[in-house]
PDB file of C-alpha atoms in Angstrom:
ATOM      1  CA  UNK A  48     174.382-115.730  95.758  1.00 90.00           C
ATOM      2  CA  UNK A  49     174.711-119.198  94.618  1.00 95.00           C
ATOM      3  CA  UNK A  50     177.637-120.307  92.241  1.00 97.00           C
ATOM      4  CA  UNK A  51     176.319-121.915  89.381  1.00 98.00           C
ATOM      5  CA  UNK A  52     177.080-125.467  87.354  1.00 98.00           C
ATOM      6  CA  UNK A  53     178.719-125.317  84.452  1.00 98.00           C
ATOM      7  CA  UNK A  54     178.757-127.242  81.308  1.00 98.00           C
ATOM      8  CA  UNK A  55     182.533-127.788  80.155  1.00 98.00           C
ATOM      9  CA  UNK A  56     182.731-129.640  77.055  1.00 97.00           C
ATOM     10  CA  UNK A  57     185.371-131.537  75.479  1.00 96.00           C
ATOM     11  CA  UNK A  58     187.243-132.296  72.891  1.00 95.00           C
ATOM     12  CA  UNK A  59     186.454-135.693  71.040  1.00 94.00           C
ATOM     13  CA  UNK A  60     189.689-137.715  70.983  1.00 90.00           C
ATOM     14  CA  UNK A  61     189.993-139.791  73.698  1.00 84.00           C
ATOM     15  CA  UNK A  62     190.627-143.446  73.520  1.00 78.00           C
ATOM     16  CA  UNK A  63     191.668-142.328  69.647  1.00 80.00           C
ATOM     17  CA  UNK A  64     195.467-142.177  70.175  1.00 82.00           C
ATOM     18  CA  UNK A  65     195.842-138.741  69.186  1.00 87.00           C
ATOM     19  CA  UNK A  66     195.576-135.546  71.040  1.00 90.00           C
ATOM     20  CA  UNK A  67     194.000-132.514  68.910  1.00 91.00           C
ATOM     21  CA  UNK A  68     194.575-128.698  69.834  1.00 94.00           C
ATOM     22  CA  UNK A  69     191.670-127.810  72.143  1.00 95.00           C
ATOM     23  CA  UNK A  70     191.636-124.974  70.151  1.00 96.00           C
ATOM     24  CA  UNK A  71     190.302-126.117  67.220  1.00 95.00           C
ATOM     25  CA  UNK A  72     187.217-127.689  68.934  1.00 96.00           C
ATOM     26  CA  UNK A  73     186.446-125.088  71.571  1.00 97.00           C
ATOM     27  CA  UNK A  74     186.333-122.095  72.046  1.00 96.00           C
ATOM     28  CA  UNK A  75     188.893-119.547  73.283  1.00 97.00           C
ATOM     29  CA  UNK A  76     185.835-118.495  76.130  1.00 97.00           C
ATOM     30  CA  UNK A  77     185.267-121.580  77.217  1.00 98.00           C
ATOM     31  CA  UNK A  78     188.883-122.431  77.758  1.00 98.00           C
ATOM     32  CA  UNK A  79     188.884-119.366  80.015  1.00 98.00           C
ATOM     33  CA  UNK A  80     185.376-120.046  81.797  1.00 98.00           C
ATOM     34  CA  UNK A  81     187.469-123.641  82.267  1.00 98.00           C
ATOM     35  CA  UNK A  82     190.578-122.207  83.561  1.00 98.00           C
ATOM     36  CA  UNK A  83     188.405-120.113  86.069  1.00 98.00           C
ATOM     37  CA  UNK A  84     186.641-123.087  87.922  1.00 98.00           C
ATOM     38  CA  UNK A  85     187.860-123.920  90.961  1.00 98.00           C
ATOM     39  CA  UNK A  86     185.567-127.256  91.468  1.00 98.00           C
ATOM     40  CA  UNK A  87     185.360-130.022  89.303  1.00 98.00           C
ATOM     41  CA  UNK A  88     182.437-133.088  89.065  1.00 97.00           C
ATOM     42  CA  UNK A  89     184.243-135.340  86.694  1.00 96.00           C
ATOM     43  CA  UNK A  90     184.040-138.879  85.164  1.00 93.00           C
ATOM     44  CA  UNK A  91     187.587-139.195  85.962  1.00 94.00           C
ATOM     45  CA  UNK A  92     189.610-137.312  87.610  1.00 96.00           C
ATOM     46  CA  UNK A  93     192.657-138.793  85.908  1.00 96.00           C
ATOM     47  CA  UNK A  94     191.640-137.811  82.554  1.00 95.00           C
ATOM     48  CA  UNK A  95     190.369-134.569  84.252  1.00 97.00           C
ATOM     49  CA  UNK A  96     193.519-132.896  84.962  1.00 97.00           C
ATOM     50  CA  UNK A  97     195.071-134.152  81.694  1.00 96.00           C
ATOM     51  CA  UNK A  98     192.133-132.075  80.098  1.00 97.00           C
ATOM     52  CA  UNK A  99     192.592-128.931  82.745  1.00 98.00           C
ATOM     53  CA  UNK A 100     196.767-129.309  81.751  1.00 97.00           C
ATOM     54  CA  UNK A 101     195.573-128.637  78.258  1.00 97.00           C
ATOM     55  CA  UNK A 102     193.127-126.030  78.594  1.00 98.00           C
ATOM     56  CA  UNK A 103     196.598-124.678  80.733  1.00 98.00           C
ATOM     57  CA  UNK A 104     198.848-124.505  77.551  1.00 96.00           C
ATOM     58  CA  UNK A 105     196.471-121.472  76.411  1.00 97.00           C
ATOM     59  CA  UNK A 106     194.928-120.093  79.284  1.00 98.00           C
ATOM     60  CA  UNK A 107     196.917-120.247  82.724  1.00 98.00           C
ATOM     61  CA  UNK A 108     194.396-121.160  85.237  1.00 98.00           C
ATOM     62  CA  UNK A 109     193.217-119.612  88.169  1.00 97.00           C
ATOM     63  CA  UNK A 110     194.641-121.745  90.715  1.00 97.00           C
ATOM     64  CA  UNK A 111     197.497-124.766  90.786  1.00 97.00           C
ATOM     65  CA  UNK A 112     196.277-128.210  89.415  1.00 97.00           C
ATOM     66  CA  UNK A 113     196.891-129.144  92.689  1.00 96.00           C
ATOM     67  CA  UNK A 114     194.566-127.099  94.630  1.00 97.00           C
ATOM     68  CA  UNK A 115     191.512-127.871  92.720  1.00 98.00           C
ATOM     69  CA  UNK A 116     188.729-129.504  94.131  1.00 98.00           C
ATOM     70  CA  UNK A 117     187.935-132.781  91.582  1.00 98.00           C
ATOM     71  CA  UNK A 118     184.987-134.970  92.450  1.00 96.00           C
ATOM     72  CA  UNK A 119     183.829-138.011  90.341  1.00 95.00           C
ATOM     73  CA  UNK A 120     180.585-138.844  89.894  1.00 93.00           C
ATOM     74  CA  UNK A 121     179.002-141.560  92.038  1.00 86.00           C
ATOM     75  CA  UNK A 122     179.002-144.863  90.639  1.00 77.00           C
ATOM     76  CA  UNK A 123     175.147-146.626  91.740  1.00 65.00           C
ATOM     77  CA  UNK A 124     175.989-149.132  94.399  1.00 65.00           C
ATOM     78  CA  UNK A 125     175.443-153.231  93.750  1.00 60.00           C
ATOM     79  CA  UNK A 126     171.892-154.084  92.893  1.00 58.00           C
ATOM     80  CA  UNK A 127     170.722-150.753  92.123  1.00 55.00           C
ATOM     81  CA  UNK A 128     170.690-148.803  89.125  1.00 57.00           C
ATOM     82  CA  UNK A 129     170.990-145.048  90.272  1.00 65.00           C
ATOM     83  CA  UNK A 130     173.291-143.254  92.483  1.00 63.00           C
ATOM     84  CA  UNK A 131     171.831-142.148  95.725  1.00 66.00           C
ATOM     85  CA  UNK A 132     170.125-138.547  95.442  1.00 65.00           C
ATOM     86  CA  UNK A 133     172.133-136.885  98.476  1.00 63.00           C
ATOM     87  CA  UNK A 134     175.453-137.933  96.397  1.00 80.00           C
ATOM     88  CA  UNK A 135     174.384-135.752  93.769  1.00 88.00           C
ATOM     89  CA  UNK A 136     173.654-133.045  96.589  1.00 88.00           C
ATOM     90  CA  UNK A 137     176.897-133.251  98.009  1.00 92.00           C
ATOM     91  CA  UNK A 138     179.208-132.268  95.192  1.00 96.00           C
ATOM     92  CA  UNK A 139     177.057-129.453  94.515  1.00 96.00           C
ATOM     93  CA  UNK A 140     177.700-128.140  97.618  1.00 96.00           C
ATOM     94  CA  UNK A 141     180.221-125.566  96.882  1.00 97.00           C
ATOM     95  CA  UNK A 142     177.578-124.354  93.866  1.00 98.00           C
ATOM     96  CA  UNK A 143     175.281-123.648  96.992  1.00 96.00           C
ATOM     97  CA  UNK A 144     177.894-121.938  99.057  1.00 97.00           C
ATOM     98  CA  UNK A 145     178.767-119.696  96.004  1.00 97.00           C
ATOM     99  CA  UNK A 146     181.102-120.919  93.544  1.00 98.00           C
ATOM    100  CA  UNK A 147     180.475-122.346  90.222  1.00 98.00           C
ATOM    101  CA  UNK A 148     181.341-126.081  89.668  1.00 98.00           C
ATOM    102  CA  UNK A 149     181.986-127.323  86.500  1.00 98.00           C
ATOM    103  CA  UNK A 150     180.593-130.467  85.077  1.00 98.00           C
ATOM    104  CA  UNK A 151     183.643-132.324  82.332  1.00 97.00           C
ATOM    105  CA  UNK A 152     182.252-135.522  80.430  1.00 94.00           C
ATOM    106  CA  UNK A 153     185.251-137.410  78.869  1.00 94.00           C
ATOM    107  CA  UNK A 154     184.429-136.555  75.708  1.00 93.00           C
ATOM    108  CA  UNK A 155     182.109-133.746  73.852  1.00 94.00           C
ATOM    109  CA  UNK A 156     178.893-132.441  75.338  1.00 95.00           C
ATOM    110  CA  UNK A 157     178.452-133.127  79.567  1.00 95.00           C
ATOM    111  CA  UNK A 158     175.292-134.719  80.089  1.00 94.00           C
ATOM    112  CA  UNK A 159     174.538-135.667  76.343  1.00 92.00           C
ATOM    113  CA  UNK A 160     174.563-139.911  76.382  1.00 88.00           C
ATOM    114  CA  UNK A 161     176.352-139.323  79.674  1.00 87.00           C
ATOM    115  CA  UNK A 162     175.932-139.955  83.507  1.00 87.00           C
ATOM    116  CA  UNK A 163     176.591-136.136  84.546  1.00 92.00           C
ATOM    117  CA  UNK A 164     172.061-135.514  83.606  1.00 92.00           C
ATOM    118  CA  UNK A 165     171.354-136.944  86.834  1.00 91.00           C
ATOM    119  CA  UNK A 166     173.594-133.698  88.496  1.00 95.00           C
ATOM    120  CA  UNK A 167     171.961-131.036  86.316  1.00 96.00           C
ATOM    121  CA  UNK A 168     168.688-132.331  87.292  1.00 94.00           C
ATOM    122  CA  UNK A 169     169.580-132.429  90.965  1.00 95.00           C
ATOM    123  CA  UNK A 170     170.757-129.077  90.334  1.00 97.00           C
ATOM    124  CA  UNK A 171     167.807-127.762  88.888  1.00 97.00           C
ATOM    125  CA  UNK A 172     165.879-129.917  91.563  1.00 95.00           C
ATOM    126  CA  UNK A 173     168.677-127.168  93.960  1.00 95.00           C
ATOM    127  CA  UNK A 174     167.363-124.102  92.327  1.00 96.00           C
ATOM    128  CA  UNK A 175     171.381-123.398  90.462  1.00 97.00           C
ATOM    129  CA  UNK A 176     171.988-121.885  87.415  1.00 98.00           C
ATOM    130  CA  UNK A 177     172.861-124.530  84.513  1.00 98.00           C
ATOM    131  CA  UNK A 178     174.844-122.664  82.128  1.00 98.00           C
ATOM    132  CA  UNK A 179     175.898-124.951  79.198  1.00 98.00           C
ATOM    133  CA  UNK A 180     179.290-123.420  77.100  1.00 98.00           C
ATOM    134  CA  UNK A 181     179.566-124.064  73.317  1.00 96.00           C
ATOM    135  CA  UNK A 182     181.525-127.209  72.466  1.00 96.00           C
ATOM    136  CA  UNK A 183     181.631-130.547  70.201  1.00 95.00           C
ATOM    137  CA  UNK A 184     178.623-133.276  70.181  1.00 95.00           C
ATOM    138  CA  UNK A 185     179.614-135.727  68.020  1.00 95.00           C
ATOM    139  CA  UNK A 186     175.904-136.870  68.010  1.00 97.00           C
ATOM    140  CA  UNK A 187     175.461-133.492  66.230  1.00 97.00           C
ATOM    141  CA  UNK A 188     178.142-133.629  64.091  1.00 97.00           C
ATOM    142  CA  UNK A 189     177.524-136.575  62.439  1.00 98.00           C
ATOM    143  CA  UNK A 190     173.813-136.277  61.899  1.00 98.00           C
ATOM    144  CA  UNK A 191     174.950-132.739  60.305  1.00 98.00           C
ATOM    145  CA  UNK A 192     177.054-134.392  58.117  1.00 98.00           C
ATOM    146  CA  UNK A 193     174.980-137.599  57.169  1.00 98.00           C
ATOM    147  CA  UNK A 194     172.338-135.753  54.805  1.00 98.00           C
ATOM    148  CA  UNK A 195     169.937-137.949  56.922  1.00 98.00           C
ATOM    149  CA  UNK A 196     166.575-136.195  57.981  1.00 98.00           C
ATOM    150  CA  UNK A 197     167.867-133.488  60.349  1.00 97.00           C
ATOM    151  CA  UNK A 198     164.028-132.215  61.398  1.00 97.00           C
ATOM    152  CA  UNK A 199     163.084-135.664  62.885  1.00 98.00           C
ATOM    153  CA  UNK A 200     165.922-137.740  64.591  1.00 98.00           C
ATOM    154  CA  UNK A 201     166.126-139.539  68.005  1.00 97.00           C
ATOM    155  CA  UNK A 202     168.888-140.675  70.005  1.00 97.00           C
ATOM    156  CA  UNK A 203     168.418-144.293  71.092  1.00 96.00           C
ATOM    157  CA  UNK A 204     171.735-144.994  72.741  1.00 94.00           C
ATOM    158  CA  UNK A 205     173.024-148.341  72.989  1.00 94.00           C
ATOM    159  CA  UNK A 206     171.763-151.247  71.489  1.00 96.00           C
ATOM    160  CA  UNK A 207     171.432-154.501  73.281  1.00 96.00           C
ATOM    161  CA  UNK A 208     174.727-156.974  73.464  1.00 95.00           C
ATOM    162  CA  UNK A 209     173.136-160.237  72.664  1.00 96.00           C
ATOM    163  CA  UNK A 210     172.509-160.514  69.174  1.00 96.00           C
ATOM    164  CA  UNK A 211     169.188-161.730  69.123  1.00 97.00           C
ATOM    165  CA  UNK A 212     167.657-158.869  71.376  1.00 97.00           C
ATOM    166  CA  UNK A 213     169.855-156.510  68.869  1.00 97.00           C
ATOM    167  CA  UNK A 214     168.214-157.205  65.801  1.00 97.00           C
ATOM    168  CA  UNK A 215     165.125-157.060  66.853  1.00 98.00           C
ATOM    169  CA  UNK A 216     165.393-154.018  68.192  1.00 98.00           C
ATOM    170  CA  UNK A 217     166.721-152.968  65.030  1.00 98.00           C
ATOM    171  CA  UNK A 218     163.896-154.443  63.084  1.00 97.00           C
ATOM    172  CA  UNK A 219     161.615-152.122  65.950  1.00 98.00           C
ATOM    173  CA  UNK A 220     163.931-148.872  64.976  1.00 98.00           C
ATOM    174  CA  UNK A 221     163.783-149.362  61.476  1.00 98.00           C
ATOM    175  CA  UNK A 222     159.970-149.473  61.469  1.00 98.00           C
ATOM    176  CA  UNK A 223     159.743-146.332  63.438  1.00 97.00           C
ATOM    177  CA  UNK A 224     161.881-144.389  60.999  1.00 98.00           C
ATOM    178  CA  UNK A 225     159.979-145.643  58.154  1.00 97.00           C
ATOM    179  CA  UNK A 226     156.811-144.789  59.618  1.00 97.00           C
ATOM    180  CA  UNK A 227     157.878-141.454  61.419  1.00 97.00           C
ATOM    181  CA  UNK A 228     160.557-140.484  58.624  1.00 97.00           C
ATOM    182  CA  UNK A 229     163.230-140.100  61.506  1.00 98.00           C
ATOM    183  CA  UNK A 230     166.161-140.510  61.786  1.00 98.00           C
ATOM    184  CA  UNK A 231     167.764-142.924  64.269  1.00 98.00           C
ATOM    185  CA  UNK A 232     171.402-142.366  66.080  1.00 98.00           C
ATOM    186  CA  UNK A 233     172.834-144.909  68.158  1.00 98.00           C
ATOM    187  CA  UNK A 234     176.596-145.266  69.455  1.00 96.00           C
ATOM    188  CA  UNK A 235     178.850-148.127  70.770  1.00 94.00           C
ATOM    189  CA  UNK A 236     181.820-149.020  73.049  1.00 91.00           C
ATOM    190  CA  UNK A 237     184.358-148.456  70.217  1.00 89.00           C
ATOM    191  CA  UNK A 238     185.894-152.594  70.487  1.00 91.00           C
ATOM    192  CA  UNK A 239     182.089-153.214  69.368  1.00 93.00           C
ATOM    193  CA  UNK A 240     182.069-150.874  66.649  1.00 93.00           C
ATOM    194  CA  UNK A 241     182.970-154.320  64.096  1.00 93.00           C
ATOM    195  CA  UNK A 242     179.850-155.639  65.436  1.00 94.00           C
ATOM    196  CA  UNK A 243     177.725-153.470  65.516  1.00 96.00           C
ATOM    197  CA  UNK A 244     178.225-152.715  61.954  1.00 95.00           C
ATOM    198  CA  UNK A 245     177.694-155.895  60.927  1.00 95.00           C
ATOM    199  CA  UNK A 246     174.266-156.042  62.544  1.00 97.00           C
ATOM    200  CA  UNK A 247     173.556-153.139  60.747  1.00 97.00           C
ATOM    201  CA  UNK A 248     174.086-154.386  58.187  1.00 96.00           C
ATOM    202  CA  UNK A 249     172.865-157.388  58.025  1.00 96.00           C
ATOM    203  CA  UNK A 250     169.682-156.933  59.464  1.00 97.00           C
ATOM    204  CA  UNK A 251     168.466-153.453  57.903  1.00 98.00           C
ATOM    205  CA  UNK A 252     166.119-153.241  55.014  1.00 97.00           C
ATOM    206  CA  UNK A 253     168.663-153.061  51.664  1.00 97.00           C
ATOM    207  CA  UNK A 254     166.652-149.625  50.907  1.00 98.00           C
ATOM    208  CA  UNK A 255     167.437-147.918  54.117  1.00 98.00           C
ATOM    209  CA  UNK A 256     169.836-145.585  54.458  1.00 98.00           C
ATOM    210  CA  UNK A 257     173.280-146.330  57.049  1.00 98.00           C
ATOM    211  CA  UNK A 258     175.951-143.418  57.975  1.00 98.00           C
ATOM    212  CA  UNK A 259     178.727-144.310  59.977  1.00 97.00           C
ATOM    213  CA  UNK A 260     180.739-141.458  61.413  1.00 96.00           C
ATOM    214  CA  UNK A 261     183.766-142.119  63.268  1.00 94.00           C
ATOM    215  CA  UNK A 262     186.893-139.938  64.645  1.00 92.00           C
ATOM    216  CA  UNK A 263     184.924-136.866  64.020  1.00 94.00           C
ATOM    217  CA  UNK A 264     186.941-133.985  64.718  1.00 95.00           C
ATOM    218  CA  UNK A 265     190.203-135.799  64.315  1.00 93.00           C
ATOM    219  CA  UNK A 266     192.612-136.289  61.310  1.00 89.00           C
ATOM    220  CA  UNK A 267     191.348-139.422  60.462  1.00 85.00           C
ATOM    221  CA  UNK A 268     187.504-138.685  60.791  1.00 92.00           C
ATOM    222  CA  UNK A 269     185.331-140.474  58.013  1.00 93.00           C
ATOM    223  CA  UNK A 270     181.445-140.109  57.818  1.00 95.00           C
ATOM    224  CA  UNK A 271     179.920-142.207  54.905  1.00 96.00           C
ATOM    225  CA  UNK A 272     176.491-142.719  54.172  1.00 97.00           C
ATOM    226  CA  UNK A 273     175.171-145.033  51.591  1.00 97.00           C
ATOM    227  CA  UNK A 274     172.155-148.084  51.351  1.00 97.00           C
ATOM    228  CA  UNK A 275     172.602-151.005  53.193  1.00 97.00           C
ATOM    229  CA  UNK A 276     172.505-152.921  50.481  1.00 97.00           C
ATOM    230  CA  UNK A 277     175.582-150.661  48.865  1.00 96.00           C
ATOM    231  CA  UNK A 278     177.175-151.546  52.505  1.00 96.00           C
ATOM    232  CA  UNK A 279     176.681-155.188  51.514  1.00 95.00           C
ATOM    233  CA  UNK A 280     178.651-155.199  47.984  1.00 94.00           C
ATOM    234  CA  UNK A 281     181.771-153.324  50.032  1.00 89.00           C
ATOM    235  CA  UNK A 282     184.439-154.290  52.407  1.00 81.00           C
ATOM    236  CA  UNK A 283     182.752-152.560  55.160  1.00 77.00           C
ATOM    237  CA  UNK A 284     185.727-151.885  58.123  1.00 78.00           C
ATOM    238  CA  UNK A 285     185.738-149.692  61.193  1.00 83.00           C
ATOM    239  CA  UNK A 286     188.243-149.114  63.847  1.00 75.00           C
ATOM    240  CA  UNK A 287     188.230-150.699  67.530  1.00 74.00           C
ATOM    241  CA  UNK A 288     189.633-147.495  69.038  1.00 79.00           C
ATOM    242  CA  UNK A 289     188.058-144.448  67.507  1.00 84.00           C
ATOM    243  CA  UNK A 290     184.548-143.459  68.831  1.00 89.00           C
ATOM    244  CA  UNK A 291     181.756-144.302  66.204  1.00 94.00           C
ATOM    245  CA  UNK A 292     178.387-143.121  65.816  1.00 97.00           C
ATOM    246  CA  UNK A 293     175.586-144.808  63.500  1.00 98.00           C
ATOM    247  CA  UNK A 294     172.755-142.947  62.197  1.00 98.00           C
ATOM    248  CA  UNK A 295     170.371-144.884  59.450  1.00 98.00           C
ATOM    249  CA  UNK A 296     166.590-143.575  57.724  1.00 98.00           C
ATOM    250  CA  UNK A 297     164.535-146.238  56.012  1.00 98.00           C
ATOM    251  CA  UNK A 298     162.803-145.242  53.142  1.00 87.00           C
TER     252      UNK A 298
END
């Protein structure tokens, strides 16, 4: 029998300077499942080993850390937008041989706003069972805490870095939000948090409701929703190390 591709969630503390207790955000059954897996596909082997050391504090790893098969997701070759399909087949070979393979993201749920989605697609193509495990998603936590429309929403990923293109994209998404009553959700590399917040406050309509959620599940987590007009009237600062989620809903 083939093994499974197991989607193992991670904490949301990467790069924050704070290490949370994994039992506060992951069920013990998830930790036990992670401890049992001998083959891994990850974004970064170093941070994956650090995660597994944290798991081992609560549930002893079935194999010594040094004996685990930990492989990194392939990166596209220069001039190519996505990795070669054959790369994913090699990563899933242990599952075809009967072993479970764990997929681990740097933070949150694998394959959501994450390159691991390509591996999941390859697993389906090979007829493998994909098993997601429960864990935190900053996108859904932010949406739930925002007070914005949770019945209709869209994750739009990263916005353009160039100022003119970013402003045009914001106007487009705000128009869509107004027509469909749909919450728009975006993220940004933490060191650009302040730039994106400034663009949102500058270019969105004063009546549009804007939520900024940062450091979710951490001790200094914040989630604030107010109109753009109210954001303009106050001093709005955001850290450049803590991951943040930006959500808006046009009136």
